[in-house]
Tab-separated table of C-alpha atoms in Angstrom:
chain	number	residue	atom	x	y	z
A	1	MET	CA	79.187	59.602	31.195
A	2	SER	CA	81.935	62.068	30.242
A	3	LYS	CA	83.093	64.484	32.930
A	4	VAL	CA	83.561	68.171	32.104
A	5	ILE	CA	85.190	70.878	34.167
A	6	LEU	CA	83.787	74.260	33.132
A	7	VAL	CA	85.903	77.246	34.210
A	8	GLU	CA	83.678	80.302	33.805
A	9	ASP	CA	83.300	83.335	36.104
A	10	ASP	CA	79.924	84.430	34.693
A	11	GLU	CA	77.714	82.474	37.103
A	12	ARG	CA	74.551	82.754	35.004
A	13	LEU	CA	76.296	81.600	31.821
A	14	ALA	CA	78.062	78.826	33.708
A	15	SER	CA	74.771	77.630	35.182
A	16	LEU	CA	72.986	77.618	31.820
A	17	THR	CA	75.895	75.852	30.104
A	18	ALA	CA	76.171	73.258	32.862
A	19	GLN	CA	72.421	72.557	32.772
A	20	PHE	CA	72.486	72.119	29.004
A	21	LEU	CA	75.469	69.762	29.094
A	22	GLN	CA	73.999	67.762	31.964
A	23	GLY	CA	70.822	67.383	29.938
A	24	ASN	CA	72.942	65.919	27.155
A	25	GLY	CA	74.694	63.272	29.193
A	26	PHE	CA	77.679	65.086	30.726
A	27	GLU	CA	78.757	65.291	34.339
A	28	VAL	CA	79.740	68.928	34.908
A	29	ASP	CA	81.816	70.569	37.643
A	30	VAL	CA	81.937	74.375	37.562
A	31	VAL	CA	84.840	76.547	38.724
A	32	HIS	CA	84.180	80.309	38.911
A	33	ASP	CA	87.647	81.574	39.903
A	34	GLY	CA	90.949	81.115	38.127
A	35	ALA	CA	92.971	80.836	41.336
A	36	HIS	CA	92.400	77.141	41.979
A	37	ALA	CA	91.273	76.042	38.517
A	38	ALA	CA	94.554	74.372	37.521
A	39	GLU	CA	94.748	72.438	40.786
A	40	THR	CA	91.134	71.275	40.392
A	41	ILE	CA	91.678	70.119	36.815
A	42	ILE	CA	94.857	68.195	37.629
A	43	GLU	CA	93.297	66.515	40.653
A	44	SER	CA	90.018	65.632	38.925
A	45	GLN	CA	91.449	64.587	35.534
A	46	PRO	CA	88.169	65.209	33.677
A	47	ASP	CA	87.470	63.901	30.199
A	48	ILE	CA	87.458	67.456	28.842
A	49	VAL	CA	87.970	71.047	30.054
A	50	ILE	CA	86.046	74.141	28.929
A	51	LEU	CA	88.116	77.183	29.815
A	52	ASP	CA	87.287	80.886	29.724
A	53	ILE	CA	90.185	83.321	29.277
A	54	MET	CA	89.120	86.394	31.230
A	55	LEU	CA	88.918	85.070	34.790
A	56	PRO	CA	89.535	86.586	38.216
A	57	ASN	CA	92.950	85.939	39.837
A	58	GLN	CA	94.395	83.824	36.996
A	59	ASP	CA	93.590	84.012	33.294
A	60	GLY	CA	92.764	81.042	31.103
A	61	PHE	CA	96.024	81.173	29.161
A	62	SER	CA	98.016	80.809	32.383
A	63	ILE	CA	95.784	77.967	33.547
A	64	CYS	CA	96.239	76.116	30.267
A	65	ARG	CA	100.015	76.423	30.532
A	66	ALA	CA	99.941	75.274	34.152
A	67	ILE	CA	98.003	72.064	33.481
A	68	ARG	CA	99.599	70.863	30.273
A	69	ASN	CA	102.385	68.837	31.921
A	70	GLU	CA	99.917	66.908	34.084
A	71	TYR	CA	96.627	66.901	32.169
A	72	PHE	CA	96.555	65.455	28.672
A	73	GLY	CA	92.852	65.497	27.902
A	74	PRO	CA	91.289	67.976	25.475
A	75	VAL	CA	90.980	71.651	26.393
A	76	LEU	CA	88.461	73.916	24.672
A	77	PHE	CA	88.712	77.676	25.099
A	78	LEU	CA	85.283	79.339	25.230
A	79	SER	CA	85.909	83.070	25.187
A	80	ALA	CA	84.551	86.415	24.040
A	81	LYS	CA	88.088	87.338	22.933
A	82	ASP	CA	87.747	86.958	19.166
A	83	SER	CA	91.016	88.308	17.783
A	84	ASP	CA	93.199	86.104	15.591
A	85	PHE	CA	96.063	86.729	18.023
A	86	ASP	CA	94.132	85.291	20.972
A	87	GLN	CA	92.944	82.276	18.971
A	88	VAL	CA	96.442	81.452	17.754
A	89	LYS	CA	97.876	82.003	21.227
A	90	GLY	CA	95.309	79.652	22.736
A	91	LEU	CA	96.152	76.897	20.266
A	92	GLU	CA	99.903	77.431	20.622
A	93	ILE	CA	99.857	76.958	24.394
A	94	GLY	CA	98.074	73.635	24.128
A	95	ALA	CA	94.314	74.078	23.642
A	96	ASP	CA	92.571	71.658	21.296
A	97	ASP	CA	89.855	74.037	20.120
A	98	TYR	CA	88.820	77.681	20.459
A	99	VAL	CA	85.150	78.714	20.363
A	100	ILE	CA	84.033	82.336	20.432
A	101	LYS	CA	81.144	83.509	22.608
A	102	PRO	CA	78.272	83.695	22.131
A	103	VAL	CA	77.867	80.191	20.718
A	104	GLU	CA	74.751	78.155	20.079
A	105	PRO	CA	74.539	75.397	22.727
A	106	PHE	CA	74.271	72.596	20.170
A	107	VAL	CA	77.316	73.915	18.317
A	108	LEU	CA	79.285	73.792	21.574
A	109	LEU	CA	77.986	70.278	22.180
A	110	ALA	CA	79.092	69.182	18.718
A	111	ARG	CA	82.595	70.582	19.252
A	112	LEU	CA	82.883	68.818	22.614
A	113	ASN	CA	81.753	65.513	21.153
A	114	ALA	CA	84.195	65.866	18.257
A	115	LEU	CA	87.082	66.377	20.693
A	116	LEU	CA	86.016	63.404	22.791
A	117	ARG	CA	85.702	61.173	19.713
A	118	ARG	CA	89.276	61.979	18.760
A	119	CYS	CA	90.434	60.891	22.202
A	120	THR	CA	88.492	57.641	22.335
A	121	THR	CA	88.443	56.397	18.753
A	122	GLU	CA	90.118	52.997	18.510
A	123	LYS	CA	91.606	53.363	21.986
A	124	LYS	CA	91.332	49.628	22.522
A	125	GLU	CA	93.394	48.717	19.481
A	126	LEU	CA	96.892	47.513	20.321
A	127	ASP	CA	98.622	49.369	17.530
A	128	THR	CA	102.268	50.374	17.797
A	129	LEU	CA	103.965	52.278	15.006
A	130	VAL	CA	107.764	52.431	14.763
A	131	LEU	CA	109.684	54.735	12.431
A	132	GLY	CA	113.345	54.434	13.341
A	133	LYS	CA	113.723	55.986	16.794
A	134	LEU	CA	110.112	57.194	16.836
A	135	GLN	CA	107.612	54.880	18.527
A	136	ILE	CA	103.891	55.607	18.756
A	137	ASP	CA	101.728	53.473	21.039
A	138	LYS	CA	98.163	54.016	19.934
A	139	ALA	CA	96.553	51.978	22.719
A	140	ASP	CA	98.181	54.038	25.490
A	141	ARG	CA	98.396	57.186	23.347
A	142	ARG	CA	102.071	57.639	24.133
A	143	VAL	CA	104.947	58.742	21.925
A	144	TYR	CA	108.647	57.988	22.416
A	145	LEU	CA	111.604	59.459	20.566
A	146	GLU	CA	115.015	57.888	21.180
A	147	GLY	CA	113.499	56.132	24.182
A	148	GLU	CA	112.290	59.337	25.833
A	149	GLU	CA	108.571	60.003	26.151
A	150	VAL	CA	107.290	63.048	24.257
A	151	GLU	CA	104.294	64.678	25.929
A	152	LEU	CA	101.603	65.551	23.400
A	153	THR	CA	98.082	66.890	23.683
A	154	SER	CA	95.283	64.678	22.406
A	155	TYR	CA	95.015	66.766	19.234
A	156	GLU	CA	98.771	66.587	18.610
A	157	PHE	CA	98.765	62.816	19.113
A	158	ASP	CA	95.941	62.282	16.616
A	159	LEU	CA	97.624	64.556	14.092
A	160	LEU	CA	100.962	62.767	14.446
A	161	TRP	CA	99.309	59.353	14.201
A	162	THR	CA	97.491	60.384	11.016
A	163	LEU	CA	100.720	61.554	9.388
A	164	ALA	CA	103.019	58.804	10.714
A	165	SER	CA	100.667	55.944	9.854
A	166	ASN	CA	100.770	57.217	6.271
A	167	ALA	CA	104.502	58.043	6.271
A	168	GLY	CA	105.833	58.927	2.860
A	169	GLU	CA	102.415	60.012	1.611
A	170	THR	CA	101.164	63.583	1.530
A	171	GLN	CA	98.008	64.125	3.560
A	172	SER	CA	95.871	66.987	2.283
A	173	ARG	CA	94.532	69.686	4.542
A	174	GLU	CA	91.028	68.558	3.629
A	175	TYR	CA	91.778	64.986	4.778
A	176	ILE	CA	93.436	66.151	8.019
A	177	TYR	CA	90.575	68.456	8.950
A	178	LYS	CA	87.963	65.807	8.226
A	179	HIS	CA	89.698	62.926	10.040
A	180	VAL	CA	91.547	64.760	12.830
A	181	VAL	CA	89.696	68.006	13.507
A	182	GLY	CA	86.296	66.488	12.765
A	183	ARG	CA	85.005	69.130	10.385
A	184	GLU	CA	85.462	70.261	6.797
A	185	TYR	CA	88.343	72.585	5.946
A	186	ASP	CA	87.030	76.104	5.301
A	187	GLY	CA	90.189	77.371	3.601
A	188	LEU	CA	90.969	79.838	6.401
A	189	ASP	CA	91.426	77.848	9.612
A	190	ARG	CA	95.118	77.713	10.556
A	191	SER	CA	94.832	75.504	13.648
A	192	VAL	CA	96.515	72.523	11.949
A	193	ASP	CA	99.493	74.717	10.991
A	194	VAL	CA	99.861	75.736	14.636
A	195	ARG	CA	99.769	72.103	15.774
A	196	ILE	CA	102.319	71.060	13.131
A	197	SER	CA	104.661	73.783	14.408
A	198	ARG	CA	104.260	72.537	17.994
A	199	LEU	CA	104.877	68.939	16.917
A	200	ARG	CA	108.051	69.951	15.114
A	201	LYS	CA	109.395	71.592	18.271
A	202	LYS	CA	108.565	68.594	20.428
A	203	LEU	CA	109.987	66.073	17.942
A	204	GLY	CA	113.275	67.840	17.307
A	205	ASP	CA	112.522	68.890	13.760
A	206	ASN	CA	114.283	71.798	12.066
A	207	LEU	CA	111.825	74.693	12.282
A	208	GLU	CA	113.408	76.597	9.393
A	209	GLN	CA	113.824	73.626	7.064
A	210	PRO	CA	111.659	70.786	8.411
A	211	PHE	CA	112.797	67.308	7.421
A	212	ARG	CA	110.567	65.148	9.605
A	213	LEU	CA	107.136	66.747	9.228
A	214	ILE	CA	107.361	68.328	5.818
A	215	THR	CA	105.098	70.969	4.312
A	216	VAL	CA	104.177	70.073	0.727
A	217	TRP	CA	103.175	73.473	-0.570
A	218	GLY	CA	99.712	73.611	-2.066
A	219	LYS	CA	98.983	70.004	-1.057
A	220	GLY	CA	99.373	69.333	2.677
A	221	TYR	CA	101.830	67.629	5.018
A	222	LEU	CA	104.060	64.584	4.818
A	223	CYS	CA	105.762	62.551	7.544
A	224	SER	CA	109.164	61.351	6.356
A	225	LYS	CA	109.872	57.627	6.622
A	226	SER	CA	113.640	57.967	6.894
A	227	ALA	CA	114.187	61.059	9.076
A	228	TRP	CA	113.806	59.279	12.427
A	229	GLN	CA	117.001	57.199	12.341
């Protein structure tokens, strides 16, 4: 049974959401106040976090930032804030998905299950990928560059693994969305672009002229084979 921490100050909505998820096989803990949410998440280490943005005492963006060095499971923002700015901001600070309220319960369930599948797929395989000074341990879901561990979110790890395991080959947006995000590319979603940008920063790529994770205009992204020496 997967454990969820739901951070939501609307008690009625939180209760309905928790009941629905519990009826679909989840263990759910609810937090109504932002003040102690980060501490609760870090201590509990749930399988997934559902996080509202507009919370009393501490907003969801701040909570997401606060947990990202100590919690590496998936985070899904569930918020009424529907602007492009808020969605991009949520993804840039480490969330794995952003769902706008109101949302049909079964749509939320599908998004949660897609995130959990990304985290657990082939976890038992003892695969290690080495590209020069870049080492990716798929079993432990850890990444090392020049011997130093690079902390990635679950989404970032899956994206890097997809590109690095096909180094030298361009991966189309359609392929990445289907195999990493878990849904078809609609032509508008920019979440993969945000994650690529974050990966470049964490992996010491040149943000102006990337040479490790390369944009192939009109086609997709390519992980260089030789840029990790």
